[in-house]
Short mmCIF file of C-alpha atoms in Angstrom, two decimals:
data_model
loop_
_atom_site.label_atom_id
_atom_site.label_comp_id
_atom_site.label_asym_id
_atom_site.label_seq_id
_atom_site.Cartn_x
_atom_site.Cartn_y
_atom_site.Cartn_z
CA MET H 21 61.07 -71.76 97.24
CA SER H 22 59.18 -68.47 97.64
CA ASN H 23 55.52 -68.11 96.70
CA SER H 24 56.42 -66.03 93.64
CA ALA H 25 59.00 -68.60 92.55
CA GLU H 26 56.46 -71.39 93.08
CA SER H 27 53.90 -69.63 90.89
CA ALA H 28 56.59 -69.01 88.27
CA ALA H 29 57.40 -72.72 88.21
CA LYS H 30 53.77 -73.51 87.30
CA ARG H 31 53.80 -71.39 84.14
CA PRO H 32 56.09 -71.21 81.09
CA LEU H 33 59.45 -69.58 81.76
CA ARG H 34 59.35 -66.18 80.07
CA VAL H 35 62.60 -65.36 78.22
CA ALA H 36 63.42 -62.26 76.18
CA ILE H 37 66.27 -62.32 73.67
CA VAL H 38 67.49 -58.91 72.51
CA GLY H 39 68.96 -59.21 69.00
CA ALA H 40 67.52 -61.40 66.22
CA GLY H 41 70.73 -62.20 64.38
CA PRO H 42 72.22 -65.71 64.26
CA ALA H 43 73.36 -65.54 67.91
CA GLY H 44 69.86 -64.71 69.16
CA VAL H 45 68.08 -67.21 66.94
CA TYR H 46 70.52 -69.99 67.86
CA ALA H 47 70.01 -69.26 71.57
CA ALA H 48 66.23 -69.42 71.17
CA ASP H 49 66.45 -72.65 69.17
CA ILE H 50 68.80 -74.34 71.64
CA LEU H 51 66.58 -73.40 74.58
CA THR H 52 63.42 -74.74 72.94
CA LYS H 53 65.23 -77.98 72.05
CA SER H 54 66.92 -78.47 75.43
CA ASN H 55 66.41 -81.81 77.15
CA GLU H 56 64.69 -80.10 80.06
CA VAL H 57 62.06 -78.62 77.77
CA LYS H 58 61.70 -81.76 75.62
CA ASP H 59 61.36 -83.95 78.72
CA GLY H 60 58.60 -81.73 80.07
CA ASP H 61 60.51 -80.46 83.13
CA PHE H 62 59.22 -76.99 82.26
CA GLU H 63 57.78 -74.97 79.40
CA VAL H 64 59.37 -71.93 77.85
CA SER H 65 57.90 -68.85 76.16
CA ILE H 66 60.42 -66.81 74.12
CA ASP H 67 60.16 -63.34 72.61
CA LEU H 68 62.93 -62.37 70.18
CA PHE H 69 63.41 -58.60 69.92
CA GLU H 70 65.16 -56.78 67.06
CA ALA H 71 65.98 -53.09 66.58
CA TYR H 72 65.36 -53.36 62.83
CA PRO H 73 61.98 -54.16 61.27
CA ALA H 74 63.45 -57.35 59.71
CA PRO H 75 65.20 -60.29 61.39
CA TYR H 76 68.63 -61.90 60.80
CA GLY H 77 70.92 -59.10 62.02
CA LEU H 78 74.45 -59.58 60.66
CA ILE H 79 73.23 -61.89 57.89
CA ARG H 80 71.03 -59.14 56.45
CA TYR H 81 73.17 -56.11 57.28
CA GLY H 82 76.74 -57.28 57.77
CA VAL H 83 77.74 -59.85 55.14
CA ALA H 84 78.57 -59.09 51.51
CA PRO H 85 75.51 -59.83 49.34
CA ASP H 86 77.50 -62.03 46.95
CA HIS H 87 78.65 -64.33 49.74
CA PRO H 88 77.60 -67.85 48.67
CA ARG H 89 76.77 -69.08 52.19
CA ILE H 90 74.22 -66.37 53.00
CA LYS H 91 71.25 -68.16 51.48
CA GLY H 92 71.89 -71.35 53.41
CA ILE H 93 72.20 -69.55 56.75
CA VAL H 94 69.08 -67.45 56.11
CA ASN H 95 67.13 -70.58 55.22
CA ALA H 96 68.22 -72.25 58.46
CA LEU H 97 67.26 -69.22 60.58
CA HIS H 98 63.95 -68.92 58.72
CA LYS H 99 63.05 -72.52 59.55
CA VAL H 100 63.61 -71.89 63.25
CA LEU H 101 61.45 -68.76 63.38
CA ASP H 102 58.80 -70.18 61.06
CA ARG H 103 57.97 -72.99 63.50
CA GLY H 104 55.81 -70.59 65.48
CA ASP H 105 57.16 -71.34 68.96
CA ILE H 106 59.39 -68.22 69.08
CA ARG H 107 57.72 -64.81 68.81
CA PHE H 108 59.55 -62.16 66.75
CA LEU H 109 59.10 -58.49 67.67
CA GLY H 110 60.99 -56.16 65.34
CA ASN H 111 61.55 -52.41 65.21
CA VAL H 112 61.97 -52.33 69.01
CA THR H 113 65.14 -50.68 70.30
CA TYR H 114 66.55 -51.59 73.70
CA GLY H 115 67.27 -48.55 75.85
CA ARG H 116 64.87 -46.36 73.90
CA ASP H 117 61.60 -48.23 73.42
CA LEU H 118 62.10 -50.68 76.28
CA THR H 119 64.36 -50.41 79.33
CA LEU H 120 65.95 -53.11 81.43
CA HIS H 121 63.29 -52.42 84.05
CA ASP H 122 60.63 -53.17 81.43
CA PHE H 123 62.23 -56.47 80.52
CA ARG H 124 62.60 -57.38 84.19
CA SER H 125 58.88 -56.77 84.67
CA PHE H 126 57.73 -59.03 81.84
CA TYR H 127 60.42 -61.75 81.70
CA ASP H 128 62.18 -64.13 84.06
CA ALA H 129 65.40 -63.98 82.03
CA VAL H 130 66.89 -61.69 79.40
CA ILE H 131 69.60 -62.71 76.92
CA PHE H 132 71.49 -59.96 75.08
CA SER H 133 72.74 -60.92 71.61
CA THR H 134 73.21 -57.44 70.16
CA GLY H 135 76.41 -58.23 68.25
CA ALA H 136 79.03 -55.67 67.22
CA ILE H 137 78.36 -53.14 64.47
CA LYS H 138 80.94 -50.36 64.96
CA ASP H 139 84.44 -50.24 63.48
CA ALA H 140 87.37 -50.83 65.77
CA ASP H 141 89.44 -47.66 66.12
CA LEU H 142 92.59 -47.08 64.06
CA ASP H 143 94.68 -44.52 65.93
CA ILE H 144 96.85 -42.92 63.25
CA PRO H 145 97.09 -39.33 62.00
CA GLY H 146 94.69 -38.42 59.19
CA VAL H 147 92.01 -40.94 60.06
CA GLU H 148 89.50 -38.06 60.19
CA LEU H 149 90.18 -36.83 56.63
CA GLU H 150 87.45 -36.75 53.99
CA GLY H 151 87.71 -40.02 52.12
CA SER H 152 88.65 -42.05 55.21
CA PHE H 153 85.84 -44.51 55.95
CA GLY H 154 84.97 -47.23 58.41
CA GLY H 155 84.56 -50.57 56.71
CA ALA H 156 81.51 -51.36 58.85
CA ASP H 157 79.81 -48.19 57.64
CA PHE H 158 80.43 -49.17 54.02
CA VAL H 159 79.11 -52.67 54.67
CA SER H 160 75.95 -51.14 56.17
CA TRP H 161 75.53 -48.99 53.05
CA TYR H 162 75.90 -51.77 50.49
CA ASP H 163 73.72 -54.09 52.58
CA GLY H 164 70.88 -51.56 52.57
CA HIS H 165 70.89 -50.74 56.29
CA PRO H 166 67.81 -48.58 56.97
CA ASP H 167 69.63 -46.10 59.23
CA VAL H 168 72.54 -45.03 57.00
CA PRO H 169 72.48 -42.48 54.13
CA ARG H 170 71.32 -43.72 50.72
CA ASP H 171 74.38 -42.29 48.95
CA TRP H 172 78.03 -43.19 49.29
CA PRO H 173 80.95 -41.14 47.88
CA LEU H 174 82.45 -43.48 45.30
CA ASP H 175 84.73 -41.07 43.44
CA ALA H 176 88.18 -42.56 44.08
CA LYS H 177 90.20 -44.33 41.40
CA GLU H 178 92.75 -45.76 43.83
CA ILE H 179 91.62 -47.12 47.18
CA ALA H 180 93.35 -48.61 50.23
CA VAL H 181 91.63 -51.20 52.44
CA ILE H 182 93.38 -51.79 55.77
CA GLY H 183 92.84 -55.22 57.28
CA ASN H 184 93.41 -58.90 56.56
CA GLY H 185 90.16 -60.46 57.72
CA ASN H 186 87.01 -61.52 55.89
CA VAL H 187 85.42 -58.08 56.22
CA ALA H 188 88.44 -56.45 54.55
CA LEU H 189 88.15 -58.86 51.62
CA ASP H 190 84.39 -58.29 51.41
CA VAL H 191 84.91 -54.52 51.29
CA ALA H 192 87.67 -54.81 48.69
CA ARG H 193 85.67 -57.21 46.53
CA MET H 194 82.59 -54.98 46.59
CA LEU H 195 84.69 -51.95 45.66
CA VAL H 196 86.49 -53.59 42.76
CA LYS H 197 83.76 -55.81 41.34
CA HIS H 198 81.75 -54.55 38.36
CA ALA H 199 78.23 -53.67 39.49
CA GLU H 200 76.57 -55.81 36.79
CA GLU H 201 77.94 -58.91 38.51
CA LEU H 202 76.04 -57.97 41.66
CA LEU H 203 72.64 -57.80 39.98
CA VAL H 204 72.01 -61.44 40.81
CA THR H 205 72.19 -60.51 44.52
CA GLU H 206 69.62 -58.61 46.58
CA ILE H 207 71.49 -55.27 46.57
CA PRO H 208 69.15 -52.25 46.57
CA ASP H 209 68.95 -50.11 43.44
CA ASN H 210 70.74 -47.16 45.05
CA VAL H 211 73.73 -49.42 45.80
CA TYR H 212 73.78 -50.79 42.27
CA GLN H 213 73.72 -47.30 40.76
CA GLY H 214 76.44 -46.08 43.10
CA LEU H 215 78.79 -48.97 42.34
CA LYS H 216 77.99 -48.81 38.63
CA ASN H 217 79.24 -45.21 38.44
CA SER H 218 82.40 -45.83 40.45
CA PRO H 219 85.61 -44.82 38.57
CA VAL H 220 87.77 -47.23 40.59
CA THR H 221 90.73 -48.88 38.83
CA ASP H 222 92.86 -50.16 41.74
CA VAL H 223 92.00 -51.46 45.20
CA HIS H 224 94.91 -52.22 47.54
CA VAL H 225 94.41 -54.50 50.57
CA PHE H 226 97.07 -54.14 53.29
CA GLY H 227 97.86 -56.61 56.05
CA ARG H 228 100.29 -56.04 58.91
CA ARG H 229 101.63 -59.59 59.01
CA GLY H 230 102.58 -62.14 56.38
CA PRO H 231 100.58 -64.40 54.03
CA ALA H 232 100.64 -67.27 56.56
CA GLN H 233 99.06 -65.10 59.29
CA VAL H 234 96.01 -63.77 57.42
CA LYS H 235 92.64 -63.93 59.19
CA PHE H 236 90.43 -64.53 56.16
CA THR H 237 89.30 -67.96 55.02
CA PRO H 238 89.99 -69.99 51.85
CA LEU H 239 86.39 -69.40 50.74
CA GLU H 240 86.79 -65.61 50.94
CA LEU H 241 90.11 -65.81 49.15
CA ARG H 242 88.74 -67.92 46.31
CA GLU H 243 85.87 -65.50 45.82
CA LEU H 244 88.38 -62.82 44.83
CA SER H 245 89.35 -64.76 41.73
CA HIS H 246 85.73 -65.05 40.55
CA ALA H 247 85.37 -61.34 39.79
CA LYS H 248 85.32 -60.70 36.03
CA ASP H 249 87.66 -58.18 34.44
CA VAL H 250 89.67 -57.89 37.65
CA ASP H 251 93.34 -58.88 37.92
CA ILE H 252 94.78 -60.00 41.27
CA VAL H 253 98.24 -58.51 41.86
CA LEU H 254 100.71 -59.74 44.48
CA TYR H 255 104.30 -58.77 45.28
CA PRO H 256 107.25 -61.19 45.73
CA GLU H 257 108.82 -59.10 48.50
CA ASP H 258 105.73 -59.69 50.65
CA PHE H 259 106.08 -63.45 50.58
CA GLU H 260 108.44 -63.80 53.51
CA PHE H 261 108.07 -66.83 55.76
CA ASP H 262 109.66 -67.33 59.17
CA GLU H 263 109.86 -70.50 61.24
CA ALA H 264 106.38 -69.98 62.72
CA SER H 265 104.96 -69.43 59.23
CA ASP H 266 106.51 -72.65 57.95
CA ASP H 267 105.10 -74.52 60.96
CA ALA H 268 101.63 -73.06 60.31
CA ILE H 269 101.77 -74.07 56.65
CA ARG H 270 102.81 -77.62 57.56
CA SER H 271 100.33 -78.11 60.40
CA ASN H 272 97.25 -76.21 59.27
CA ASN H 273 95.50 -77.25 56.05
CA GLN H 274 93.61 -73.97 55.83
CA THR H 275 96.82 -71.93 56.02
CA LYS H 276 98.52 -74.25 53.54
CA THR H 277 95.62 -73.90 51.09
CA MET H 278 95.62 -70.10 51.27
CA VAL H 279 99.39 -69.73 50.96
CA ASN H 280 99.45 -72.15 48.01
CA THR H 281 96.61 -70.27 46.32
CA MET H 282 98.34 -66.91 46.70
CA THR H 283 101.72 -68.32 45.65
CA ASN H 284 100.13 -69.70 42.49
CA TRP H 285 98.60 -66.31 41.76
CA LEU H 286 101.98 -64.71 42.32
CA VAL H 287 103.67 -66.72 39.59
CA GLU H 288 100.90 -66.17 37.04
CA GLU H 289 101.80 -63.57 34.46
CA HIS H 290 98.70 -61.35 34.38
CA ALA H 291 100.53 -58.81 32.24
CA GLU H 292 100.76 -61.30 29.40
CA ALA H 293 97.01 -61.73 29.17
CA GLU H 294 95.60 -61.01 25.75
CA GLU H 295 93.65 -58.09 27.15
CA PRO H 296 94.58 -56.69 30.58
CA SER H 297 91.68 -56.22 32.98
CA SER H 298 90.25 -52.76 33.59
CA ARG H 299 90.51 -53.16 37.37
CA ARG H 300 93.15 -54.56 39.71
CA LEU H 301 92.99 -55.93 43.24
CA HIS H 302 96.38 -55.70 44.97
CA LEU H 303 97.17 -57.85 48.03
CA HIS H 304 99.97 -56.42 50.19
CA PHE H 305 101.48 -57.99 53.31
CA LEU H 306 103.93 -56.81 55.99
CA HIS H 307 102.57 -53.25 55.88
CA SER H 308 101.69 -51.34 59.07
CA PRO H 309 99.73 -48.09 58.55
CA VAL H 310 101.46 -44.98 59.86
CA GLU H 311 99.56 -41.99 58.47
CA ILE H 312 96.76 -41.04 56.11
CA TYR H 313 97.64 -37.73 54.49
CA ASP H 314 96.13 -35.06 52.30
CA ASP H 315 97.67 -32.95 49.58
CA GLY H 316 98.53 -29.41 50.65
CA GLY H 317 95.94 -29.17 53.40
CA SER H 318 92.95 -29.98 51.19
CA GLY H 319 91.32 -32.05 53.94
CA LYS H 320 90.84 -34.93 51.49
CA VAL H 321 92.75 -38.20 51.43
CA SER H 322 95.52 -38.19 48.84
CA GLY H 323 97.73 -41.00 50.09
CA ILE H 324 98.69 -43.37 52.88
CA LYS H 325 102.07 -44.16 54.45
CA PHE H 326 103.10 -47.57 55.76
CA GLU H 327 106.08 -48.96 57.58
CA ARG H 328 107.45 -52.15 56.07
CA MET H 329 107.41 -54.96 58.62
CA GLN H 330 109.36 -58.19 58.94
CA LEU H 331 108.49 -61.44 60.66
CA ASP H 332 110.33 -62.07 63.94
CA GLY H 333 110.38 -65.88 63.90
CA THR H 334 107.25 -66.31 66.03
CA GLY H 335 104.72 -65.24 63.41
CA ASN H 336 104.61 -61.73 64.86
CA VAL H 337 106.24 -58.73 63.17
CA LYS H 338 108.62 -55.88 63.94
CA GLY H 339 109.26 -52.63 62.10
CA THR H 340 112.08 -52.27 59.61
CA GLY H 341 112.30 -48.47 59.65
CA GLU H 342 111.54 -48.46 55.93
CA PHE H 343 108.50 -46.43 54.87
CA VAL H 344 106.50 -46.51 51.67
CA ASP H 345 103.73 -44.23 50.34
CA TYR H 346 100.79 -45.14 48.15
CA PRO H 347 98.75 -42.51 46.32
CA VAL H 348 95.08 -43.22 47.06
CA GLN H 349 91.97 -41.07 47.23
CA ALA H 350 90.08 -43.19 49.76
CA VAL H 351 90.95 -45.39 52.74
CA TYR H 352 88.66 -48.03 54.25
CA ARG H 353 89.47 -49.26 57.76
CA ALA H 354 88.45 -52.90 58.16
CA ILE H 355 90.51 -54.00 61.15
CA GLY H 356 87.58 -55.44 63.08
CA TYR H 357 84.27 -54.70 64.74
CA HIS H 358 83.63 -53.35 68.23
CA GLY H 359 80.60 -53.91 70.43
CA SER H 360 78.56 -51.02 71.83
CA ALA H 361 77.59 -50.27 75.42
CA LEU H 362 74.04 -51.12 76.52
CA ASP H 363 72.00 -49.05 78.97
CA GLU H 364 72.06 -50.22 82.59
CA LEU H 365 74.67 -52.93 81.96
CA GLU H 366 78.40 -52.91 82.68
CA TYR H 367 80.62 -52.50 79.63
CA ASP H 368 84.23 -53.41 78.86
CA ALA H 369 85.21 -50.56 76.53
CA ARG H 370 88.57 -52.10 75.64
CA ARG H 371 87.09 -55.37 74.39
CA GLY H 372 83.68 -54.00 73.37
CA VAL H 373 81.75 -56.63 75.34
CA ILE H 374 79.37 -56.97 78.28
CA PRO H 375 81.45 -58.42 81.16
CA ASN H 376 80.29 -61.98 81.74
CA GLU H 377 81.31 -65.43 82.88
CA GLY H 378 80.27 -68.00 80.33
CA GLY H 379 77.30 -65.85 79.40
CA ARG H 380 76.21 -64.85 82.90
CA VAL H 381 76.35 -61.04 82.86
CA LEU H 382 78.38 -59.48 85.69
CA ASP H 383 77.83 -56.31 87.70
CA ALA H 384 80.47 -53.69 88.61
CA GLU H 385 81.76 -55.89 91.47
CA GLY H 386 82.10 -58.91 89.20
CA ASN H 387 79.06 -60.74 90.55
CA PRO H 388 76.49 -62.40 88.25
CA VAL H 389 73.34 -60.32 87.70
CA PRO H 390 70.41 -62.69 88.31
CA GLY H 391 68.42 -63.41 85.15
CA ILE H 392 70.67 -61.46 82.73
CA TYR H 393 72.76 -63.27 80.09
CA ALA H 394 74.74 -62.58 76.93
CA THR H 395 75.67 -64.53 73.83
CA GLY H 396 77.41 -63.93 70.51
CA TRP H 397 79.84 -61.11 69.79
CA ILE H 398 78.61 -58.89 72.64
CA LYS H 399 79.56 -61.79 74.92
CA ARG H 400 83.01 -62.75 73.58
CA GLY H 401 84.03 -60.08 71.10
CA PRO H 402 83.81 -60.03 67.30
CA VAL H 403 85.91 -63.08 66.52
CA GLY H 404 85.09 -66.31 64.75
CA LEU H 405 82.65 -67.22 62.04
CA ILE H 406 78.87 -67.21 62.31
CA GLY H 407 78.83 -70.91 63.14
CA HIS H 408 80.86 -70.28 66.31
CA THR H 409 77.86 -68.51 67.83
CA LYS H 410 76.15 -71.90 68.21
CA GLY H 411 78.74 -73.03 70.74
CA ASP H 412 78.43 -69.67 72.46
CA ALA H 413 74.67 -69.99 72.74
CA LEU H 414 74.96 -73.56 74.02
CA GLU H 415 77.15 -72.39 76.91
CA THR H 416 74.89 -69.45 77.78
CA ILE H 417 71.70 -71.53 77.63
CA GLY H 418 73.36 -74.17 79.80
CA PHE H 419 73.85 -71.62 82.57
CA LEU H 420 70.32 -70.26 82.16
CA LEU H 421 68.99 -73.79 82.57
CA GLU H 422 71.10 -74.25 85.71
CA ASP H 423 69.70 -71.01 87.14
CA ARG H 424 66.06 -71.44 86.11
CA LEU H 425 64.70 -72.28 89.60
CA THR H 426 66.32 -69.21 91.18
CA LEU H 427 65.56 -66.59 88.52
CA PRO H 428 63.79 -63.43 89.73
CA PRO H 429 60.18 -64.02 88.59
CA ALA H 430 58.54 -61.61 86.16
CA LYS H 431 55.88 -59.41 87.77
CA ASN H 432 53.65 -59.66 84.70
CA PRO H 433 54.46 -62.80 82.67
CA ASP H 434 51.35 -62.69 80.47
CA PRO H 435 52.66 -62.72 76.83
CA GLN H 436 50.01 -60.16 75.91
CA ALA H 437 51.32 -57.68 78.49
CA ILE H 438 54.42 -56.70 76.53
CA ILE H 439 52.31 -56.21 73.40
CA ASP H 440 49.98 -53.93 75.34
CA LEU H 441 52.95 -51.89 76.56
CA LEU H 442 54.41 -51.50 73.05
CA GLU H 443 51.04 -50.36 71.72
CA GLU H 444 50.52 -48.02 74.68
CA ARG H 445 53.88 -46.38 73.86
CA GLY H 446 53.06 -46.11 70.18
CA ILE H 447 55.89 -48.40 69.08
CA GLU H 448 55.29 -49.68 65.54
CA TYR H 449 56.60 -53.18 66.24
CA THR H 450 56.79 -55.74 63.45
CA THR H 451 56.06 -59.46 63.64
CA TRP H 452 57.05 -62.69 61.91
CA GLU H 453 53.91 -62.46 59.79
CA GLY H 454 55.02 -58.97 58.88
CA TRP H 455 58.45 -60.25 57.88
CA ASN H 456 56.79 -62.79 55.59
CA ARG H 457 54.94 -59.90 53.92
CA LEU H 458 58.16 -57.90 53.50
CA ASN H 459 59.97 -61.01 52.30
CA ALA H 460 57.31 -61.61 49.65
CA HIS H 461 57.41 -57.93 48.63
CA GLU H 462 61.19 -58.02 48.12
CA ALA H 463 60.85 -61.23 46.09
CA ALA H 464 58.18 -59.54 43.95
CA LEU H 465 60.50 -56.60 43.30
CA GLY H 466 63.13 -59.05 42.07
CA ALA H 467 60.64 -60.87 39.85
CA ALA H 468 59.42 -57.60 38.34
CA TRP H 469 62.97 -56.52 37.62
CA SER H 470 63.78 -59.88 36.04
CA GLU H 471 60.76 -59.60 33.73
CA SER H 472 61.58 -56.06 32.65
CA ALA H 473 63.28 -55.20 29.38
CA ALA H 474 66.23 -53.83 31.33
CA SER H 475 67.00 -57.19 32.93
CA ASP H 476 68.99 -58.46 29.93
CA GLY H 477 68.31 -62.04 31.01
CA VAL H 478 69.52 -61.52 34.62
CA VAL H 479 67.29 -63.23 37.18
CA ARG H 480 67.00 -61.49 40.53
CA GLU H 481 65.45 -63.46 43.40
CA ARG H 482 64.80 -60.32 45.44
CA ILE H 483 65.62 -56.63 45.80
CA LYS H 484 66.08 -55.33 49.32
CA VAL H 485 63.79 -52.56 50.63
CA VAL H 486 65.91 -49.90 52.37
CA PRO H 487 63.83 -47.13 54.01
CA ARG H 488 62.79 -48.08 57.53
CA GLU H 489 59.39 -46.40 57.11
CA GLU H 490 58.65 -48.45 54.01
CA MET H 491 59.76 -51.67 55.71
CA ILE H 492 57.45 -50.94 58.63
CA GLU H 493 54.52 -50.02 56.41
CA ILE H 494 54.81 -53.21 54.36
CA SER H 495 55.38 -55.39 57.43
CA ARG H 496 52.42 -53.97 59.33
CA GLY H 497 50.16 -54.29 56.31
#
């Protein structure tokens, strides 16, 4: 062991985690609770960096605000960070405020958990038309992301949402739901006003495969039926099942539950309701998008063309040569997320991930880069639910623990050194104490709203602060 490695072994292992969403927090928690740390083999000192002034990443800026599981996940992440053994440093952007060289200087290991926030590309004609939107951008808007415009063009009566995953259902539900129902969530006031004034009557969700191949979950599906004054509309011709579909329904309880739920909805006679709903959510299957088009060269979306598909016996689909048009004034692409490249690291543009083996980041020749790791969606791609990131983090931390005696030692491991550098560069970083201040401020906004005459008995636990400058000011006191 070299002299520098020996001195490193006598002090806490310094670890930086870049990205304070669930993946980053889980990685920090697993490392602090590892047997090696608990048994006293070594100590660890962790700094958790976040580009936004507030923690929680995808939970704060990527999940629909009416999702019932949000509160439980936030509470769990809060408990981890509130223990005080993991330092949170927000409003610090990798590649701009701090470089890889900086991290190498102050930490023995760096774990990237930056997630995936861009929309996956949909390569069809017309995708650039006015009224064609990325689902991820819309999610960022309704979740009060500090770096997106405050306004969103909600002027379409008929809308198409392309995708059959949870994000597609979130987008569709937020578009079709009456804004008053969302007042019990933490949506910012600008989002409430925008949705309140939306003239939407029909939202169509299109999936390329059949009902037995959808990627959303029973929970997301059930949430659709909870929206008031919204009818769910399905189409008998879409309920085609091949041998693979039948096998999936028999062998997978989740698939069986979803197909049964949708089949029950299909046979319900919504038209015979005493008073038809003012909005409709249409679920279409076996539709592959071909073209988004405008009317007479206006440059604005006026419709979308699909090819009808049919199942091929394996659960996959093939084209029928039959095409169908739907008049819509807006199209939302929600076919998945895609990770972004990070400065000074290799990048797999096709998959949107940092090349790695089990979380060990690889260089251009495919060799592990000493001391550099990845976890979460930037490690494996944007698939799976939030809970899957725990298994991801466990694998990555396992390799870090294996490597800990051979990590390149930090030149300046003093925890104060990174703070001095941030202050020297004029970076207005935020802290966990600052988040508690912002958290309390948002709760006070909700309480004030609830007590106002305009509340009409609605209780709001919090109202999200949107402008980055305001978040920083409140957090930094």
